[in-house]
Amino acid sequence: MFAQLNLRQALNKSATPLGIIGAVGGFVSDVLAPLAALAPWVSGLSFFIFIGTVVSYFRMRQKPGIQLGET
């Protein structure tokens, strides 16, 4: 009976962290893993948006009377 009580206490203490780890692992495997195929497209799109932002920044910088902090 004493061994069962220790086992039950050990399981109660470890259930919460193991549940959280299992939930995060399930989320990653079910939701994020299928999105990995889209990663090259998302990174390419982000790169082109970045280039467009840099180009517009330097174009606005050349206009007189416009402060870049306001745009």
Coordinates of C-alpha atoms in Angstrom, one line a residue:
M1 CA 0.0 0.0 0.0
F2 CA 2.9 2.4 0.8
A3 CA 4.4 1.7 -2.7
Q4 CA 1.0 2.5 -4.4
L5 CA 0.8 5.8 -2.5
N6 CA 4.3 6.8 -3.6
L7 CA 3.5 5.9 -7.2
R8 CA 0.3 7.8 -7.1
Q9 CA 2.1 10.9 -5.7
A10 CA 4.8 10.6 -8.4
L11 CA 2.2 10.4 -11.2
N12 CA 0.3 13.3 -9.8
K13 CA 3.4 15.5 -9.7
S14 CA 4.5 14.6 -13.2
A15 CA 1.1 14.6 -14.9
T16 CA 0.9 18.4 -15.5
P17 CA 4.4 18.9 -17.1
L18 CA 3.9 15.7 -19.2
G19 CA 0.5 16.9 -20.3
I20 CA 1.9 20.3 -21.4
I21 CA 4.7 18.6 -23.3
G22 CA 2.3 16.3 -25.0
A23 CA 0.0 19.2 -26.0
V24 CA 2.8 21.2 -27.4
G25 CA 4.2 18.2 -29.3
G26 CA 0.8 17.4 -30.7
F27 CA 0.3 21.0 -31.8
V28 CA 3.7 21.0 -33.6
S29 CA 3.1 17.7 -35.3
D30 CA -0.5 18.4 -36.3
V31 CA -0.4 22.1 -37.2
L32 CA 3.1 23.3 -37.9
A33 CA 4.6 20.2 -39.7
P34 CA 2.2 20.4 -42.7
L35 CA 3.0 24.2 -43.0
A36 CA 6.7 23.4 -43.5
A37 CA 6.0 22.9 -47.2
L38 CA 4.9 26.5 -47.4
A39 CA 8.1 27.9 -45.7
P40 CA 10.0 28.7 -48.9
W41 CA 7.0 30.6 -50.3
V42 CA 6.5 32.5 -47.1
S43 CA 10.2 33.4 -46.9
G44 CA 10.3 34.5 -50.5
L45 CA 7.2 36.7 -50.1
S46 CA 8.7 38.2 -47.0
F47 CA 12.0 38.9 -48.8
F48 CA 10.2 40.7 -51.6
I49 CA 8.1 42.8 -49.2
F50 CA 11.3 43.7 -47.4
I51 CA 12.9 44.9 -50.7
G52 CA 9.8 46.9 -51.5
T53 CA 9.9 48.5 -48.1
V54 CA 13.6 49.5 -48.4
V55 CA 13.0 50.9 -51.9
S56 CA 10.1 53.0 -50.7
Y57 CA 12.1 54.2 -47.7
F58 CA 14.9 55.5 -49.9
R59 CA 12.4 57.1 -52.3
M60 CA 10.7 59.0 -49.5
R61 CA 14.1 60.0 -48.1
Q62 CA 14.9 61.9 -51.3
K63 CA 11.7 64.0 -51.2
P64 CA 12.2 67.4 -49.4
G65 CA 9.9 68.3 -46.6
I66 CA 9.1 64.7 -45.5
Q67 CA 10.4 63.5 -42.2
L68 CA 10.8 59.7 -42.3
G69 CA 9.7 59.4 -38.7
E70 CA 6.2 60.6 -39.6
T71 CA 5.8 58.2 -42.6

